[in-house]
Coordinates of C-alpha atoms in Angstrom, one line a residue:
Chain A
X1 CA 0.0 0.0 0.0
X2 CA 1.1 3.3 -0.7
X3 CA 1.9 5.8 2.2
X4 CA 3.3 9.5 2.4
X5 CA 5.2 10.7 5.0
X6 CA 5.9 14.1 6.1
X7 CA 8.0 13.9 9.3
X8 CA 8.0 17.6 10.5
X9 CA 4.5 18.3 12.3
X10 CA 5.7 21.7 12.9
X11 CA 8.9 24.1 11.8
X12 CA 9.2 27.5 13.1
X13 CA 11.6 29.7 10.5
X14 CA 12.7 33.3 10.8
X15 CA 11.9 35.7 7.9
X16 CA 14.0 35.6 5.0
X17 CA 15.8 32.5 6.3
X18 CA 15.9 29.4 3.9
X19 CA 12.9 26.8 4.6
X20 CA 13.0 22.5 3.7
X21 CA 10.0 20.7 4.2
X22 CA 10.2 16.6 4.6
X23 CA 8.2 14.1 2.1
X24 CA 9.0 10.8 2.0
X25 CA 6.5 8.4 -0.1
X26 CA 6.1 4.3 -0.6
X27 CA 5.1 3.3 -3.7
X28 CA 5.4 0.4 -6.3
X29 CA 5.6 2.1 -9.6
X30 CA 6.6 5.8 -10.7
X31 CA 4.8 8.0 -8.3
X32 CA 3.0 11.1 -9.4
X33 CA 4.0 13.8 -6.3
X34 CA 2.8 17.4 -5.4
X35 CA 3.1 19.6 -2.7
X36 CA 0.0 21.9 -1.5
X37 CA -0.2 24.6 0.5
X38 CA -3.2 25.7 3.0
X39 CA -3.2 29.2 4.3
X40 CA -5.6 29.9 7.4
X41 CA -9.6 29.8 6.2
X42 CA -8.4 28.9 2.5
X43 CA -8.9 26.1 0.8
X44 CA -5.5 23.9 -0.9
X45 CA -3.5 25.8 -3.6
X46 CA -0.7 23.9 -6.0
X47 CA 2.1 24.9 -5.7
X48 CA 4.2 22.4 -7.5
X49 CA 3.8 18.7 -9.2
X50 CA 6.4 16.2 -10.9
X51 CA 5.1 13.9 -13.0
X52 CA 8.5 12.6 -15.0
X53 CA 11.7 14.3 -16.7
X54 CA 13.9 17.2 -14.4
X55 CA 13.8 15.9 -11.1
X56 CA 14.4 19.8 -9.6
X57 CA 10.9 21.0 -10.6
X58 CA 9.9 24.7 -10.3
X59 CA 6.4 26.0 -8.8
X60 CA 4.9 29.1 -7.8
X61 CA 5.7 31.9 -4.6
X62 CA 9.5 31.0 -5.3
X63 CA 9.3 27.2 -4.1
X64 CA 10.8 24.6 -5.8
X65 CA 11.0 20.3 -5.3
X66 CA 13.3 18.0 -5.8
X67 CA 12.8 14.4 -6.3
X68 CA 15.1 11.5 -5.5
X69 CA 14.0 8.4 -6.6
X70 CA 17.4 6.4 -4.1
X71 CA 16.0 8.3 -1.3
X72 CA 12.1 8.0 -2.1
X73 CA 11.8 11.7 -1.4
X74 CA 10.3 15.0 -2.4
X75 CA 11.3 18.0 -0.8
X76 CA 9.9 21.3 -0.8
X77 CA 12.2 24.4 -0.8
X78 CA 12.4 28.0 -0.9
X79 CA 15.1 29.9 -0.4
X80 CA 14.2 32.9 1.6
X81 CA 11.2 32.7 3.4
X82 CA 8.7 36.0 3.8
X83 CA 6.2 36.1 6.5
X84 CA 3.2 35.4 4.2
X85 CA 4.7 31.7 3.8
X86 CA 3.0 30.9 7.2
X87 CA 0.9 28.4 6.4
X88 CA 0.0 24.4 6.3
X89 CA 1.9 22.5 3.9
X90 CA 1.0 18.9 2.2
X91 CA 2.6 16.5 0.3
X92 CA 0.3 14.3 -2.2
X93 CA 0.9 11.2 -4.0
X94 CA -1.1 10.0 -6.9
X95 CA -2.7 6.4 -6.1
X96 CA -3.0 3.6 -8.0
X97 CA -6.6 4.2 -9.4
X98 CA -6.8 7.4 -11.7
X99 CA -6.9 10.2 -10.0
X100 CA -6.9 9.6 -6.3
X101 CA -4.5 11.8 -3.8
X102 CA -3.4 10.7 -0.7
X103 CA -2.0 13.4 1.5
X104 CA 1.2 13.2 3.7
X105 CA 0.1 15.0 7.7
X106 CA 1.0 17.6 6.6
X107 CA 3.4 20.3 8.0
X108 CA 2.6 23.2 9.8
X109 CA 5.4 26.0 9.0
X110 CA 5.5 29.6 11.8
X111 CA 7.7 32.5 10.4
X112 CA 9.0 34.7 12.8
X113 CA 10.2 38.4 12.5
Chain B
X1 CA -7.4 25.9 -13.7
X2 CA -10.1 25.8 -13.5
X3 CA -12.1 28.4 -10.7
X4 CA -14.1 26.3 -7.9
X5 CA -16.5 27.7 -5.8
X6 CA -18.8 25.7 -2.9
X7 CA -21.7 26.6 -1.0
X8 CA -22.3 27.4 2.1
X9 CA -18.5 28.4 2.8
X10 CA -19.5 27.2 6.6
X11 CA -22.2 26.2 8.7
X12 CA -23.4 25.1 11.9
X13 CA -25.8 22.5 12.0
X14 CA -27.4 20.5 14.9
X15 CA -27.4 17.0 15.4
X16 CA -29.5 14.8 13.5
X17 CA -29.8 17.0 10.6
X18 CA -28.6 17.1 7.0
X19 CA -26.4 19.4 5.3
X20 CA -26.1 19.5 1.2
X21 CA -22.1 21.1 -0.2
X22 CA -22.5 22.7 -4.0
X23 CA -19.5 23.0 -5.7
X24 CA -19.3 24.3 -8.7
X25 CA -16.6 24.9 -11.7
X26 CA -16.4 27.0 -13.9
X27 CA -15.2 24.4 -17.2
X28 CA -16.0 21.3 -17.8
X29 CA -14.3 18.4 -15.9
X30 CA -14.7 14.5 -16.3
X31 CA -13.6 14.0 -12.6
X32 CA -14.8 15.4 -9.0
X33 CA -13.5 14.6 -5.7
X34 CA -14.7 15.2 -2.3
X35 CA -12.5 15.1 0.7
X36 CA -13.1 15.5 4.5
X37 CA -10.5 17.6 6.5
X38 CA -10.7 16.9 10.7
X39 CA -9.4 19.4 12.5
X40 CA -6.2 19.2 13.0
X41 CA -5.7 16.9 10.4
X42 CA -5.2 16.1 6.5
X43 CA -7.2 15.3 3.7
X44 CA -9.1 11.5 3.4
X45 CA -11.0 10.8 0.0
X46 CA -14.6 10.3 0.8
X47 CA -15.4 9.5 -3.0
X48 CA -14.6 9.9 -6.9
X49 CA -18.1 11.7 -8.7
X50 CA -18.2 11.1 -12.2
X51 CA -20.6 12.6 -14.2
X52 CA -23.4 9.9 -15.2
X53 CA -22.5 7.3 -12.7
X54 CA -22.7 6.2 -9.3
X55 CA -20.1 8.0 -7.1
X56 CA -16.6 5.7 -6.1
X57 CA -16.7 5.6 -2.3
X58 CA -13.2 4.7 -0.4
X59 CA -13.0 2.7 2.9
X60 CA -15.3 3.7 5.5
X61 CA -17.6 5.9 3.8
X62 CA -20.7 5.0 2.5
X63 CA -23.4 6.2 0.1
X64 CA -26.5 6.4 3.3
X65 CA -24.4 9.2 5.2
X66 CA -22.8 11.1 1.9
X67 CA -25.0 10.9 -0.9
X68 CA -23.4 12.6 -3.4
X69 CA -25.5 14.0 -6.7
X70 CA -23.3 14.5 -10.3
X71 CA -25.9 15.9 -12.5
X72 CA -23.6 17.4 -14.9
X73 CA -19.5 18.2 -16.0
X74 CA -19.9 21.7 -14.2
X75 CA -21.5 20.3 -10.8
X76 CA -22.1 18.1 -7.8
X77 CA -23.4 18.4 -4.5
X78 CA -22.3 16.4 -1.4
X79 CA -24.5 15.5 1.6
X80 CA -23.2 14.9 4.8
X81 CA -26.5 12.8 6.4
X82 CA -28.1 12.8 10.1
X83 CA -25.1 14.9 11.1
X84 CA -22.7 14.2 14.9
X85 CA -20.3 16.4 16.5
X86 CA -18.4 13.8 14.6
X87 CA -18.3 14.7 11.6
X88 CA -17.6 18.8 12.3
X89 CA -15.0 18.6 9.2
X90 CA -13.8 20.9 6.6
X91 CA -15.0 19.2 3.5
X92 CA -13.2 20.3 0.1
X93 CA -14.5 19.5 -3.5
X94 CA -11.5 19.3 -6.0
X95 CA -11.7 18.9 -9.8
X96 CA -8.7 17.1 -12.1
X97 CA -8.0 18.7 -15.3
X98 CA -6.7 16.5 -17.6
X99 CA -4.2 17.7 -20.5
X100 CA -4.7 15.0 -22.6
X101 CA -2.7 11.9 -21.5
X102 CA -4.0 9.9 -18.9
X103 CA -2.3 10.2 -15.3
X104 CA 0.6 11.9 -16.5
X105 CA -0.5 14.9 -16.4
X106 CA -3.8 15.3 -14.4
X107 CA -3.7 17.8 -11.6
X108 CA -6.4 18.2 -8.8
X109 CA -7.7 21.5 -8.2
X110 CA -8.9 22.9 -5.0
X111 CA -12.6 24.7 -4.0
X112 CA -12.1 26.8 -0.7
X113 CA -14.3 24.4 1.4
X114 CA -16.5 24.2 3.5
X115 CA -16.5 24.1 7.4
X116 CA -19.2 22.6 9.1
X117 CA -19.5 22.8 12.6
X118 CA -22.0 20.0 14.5
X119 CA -23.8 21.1 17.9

């Protein structure tokens, strides 16, 4: 059975500091990964997805993912955090069936001044 | 992508009654998915609404307490039935928009949900 795993319930981050968010997946065949973000009262925006090709993939708000199929991983990155970036973060895998996501705990990020 | 809206954006409901989620797109989509968000937690599948079938419903949900209607590719509604403190959720609609080639490029789009409180 596939799983996602996103090991960091909670990371607290200063304001224009770099930021790395945890996703580790198991799955039999070429996953299908994205990363989501939540901001308070808002629903889920995408802000990145790999399907195949460049394993450093580009999204929006200046995050970027890389994927490491040795590792089974799929970091989230952004360089220089600003304090809008406070918000819920998820990792999704695509399941086996078409179309069905199943979401990693999800991470919940606090920028500080 | 395409631009999802639901209805109400939140309620609270007592116990025993029923509550019925629009969401609605603004395109066309094959595929609609409805998901339950606890608080505190992530996202569980309730079920896969495709238009002119029955809905696809995943482990431990079942059609008597989410009846879900998919009358047409712009639409669906979900009903969350005879209502508990229980089930006091965020519950999200999401659409897939399909590029062309199955799987590899699908992506699942988000409504802004719905947060239901039970008394």
């Amino acid at each position: 059975a596939q799983s996602v795993t996103q090991p960091d319930i909670h990371i607290t981050v200063s304001e224009g500091a770099s930021l790395e968010l945890r996703c580790n997946y198991s799955y039999g065949a070429t996953p299908y990964l994205f990363w989501y973000v939540q901001s308070p009262g808002q629903g889920l925006q995408l802000l990145l997805k790999y399907f195949s090709g460049d394993t450093l993939v580009q999204g929006i708000k200046g995050f970027e993912a890389e994927f490491k199929r040795s590792q089974s991983s799929f970091n989230l990155r952004k360089p220089s955090v600003h304090w809008s970036d406070a918000a819920e973060y998820f990792c999704a895998v695509s399941s086996d069936s078409w179309g069905k996501l199943q979401f990693g705990a999800g991470t919940q990020v606090v920028v500080t001044p | 992508s395409a631009v999802i809206s639901q209805k109400p954006s939140r309620d609270i409901c007592q116990r025993g009654t029923s509550l019925t989620i629009q969401c609605q797109v603004d395109s066309q989509v094959t595929m609609m998915f409805w998901y339950r968000q606890q608080p505190g937690q992530s996202l569980t599948l309730i079920a896969t609404a495709n238009q002119g079938s029955e809905a696809t419903y995943e482990s431990g949900f079942v059609i008597d307490k989410f009846p879900i209607s998919r009358p047409n590719l712009t639409f669906s509604t979900l009903t969350v039935s005879n209502m508990s403190p229980e089930d006091s959720s965020i519950y999200l609609c999401s659409v897939e928009e399909s590029l062309g080639t199955p799987k590899s490029t699908d992506t699942q789009y988000f409504g802004p949900g719905t947060r239901l409180t039970v008394l």
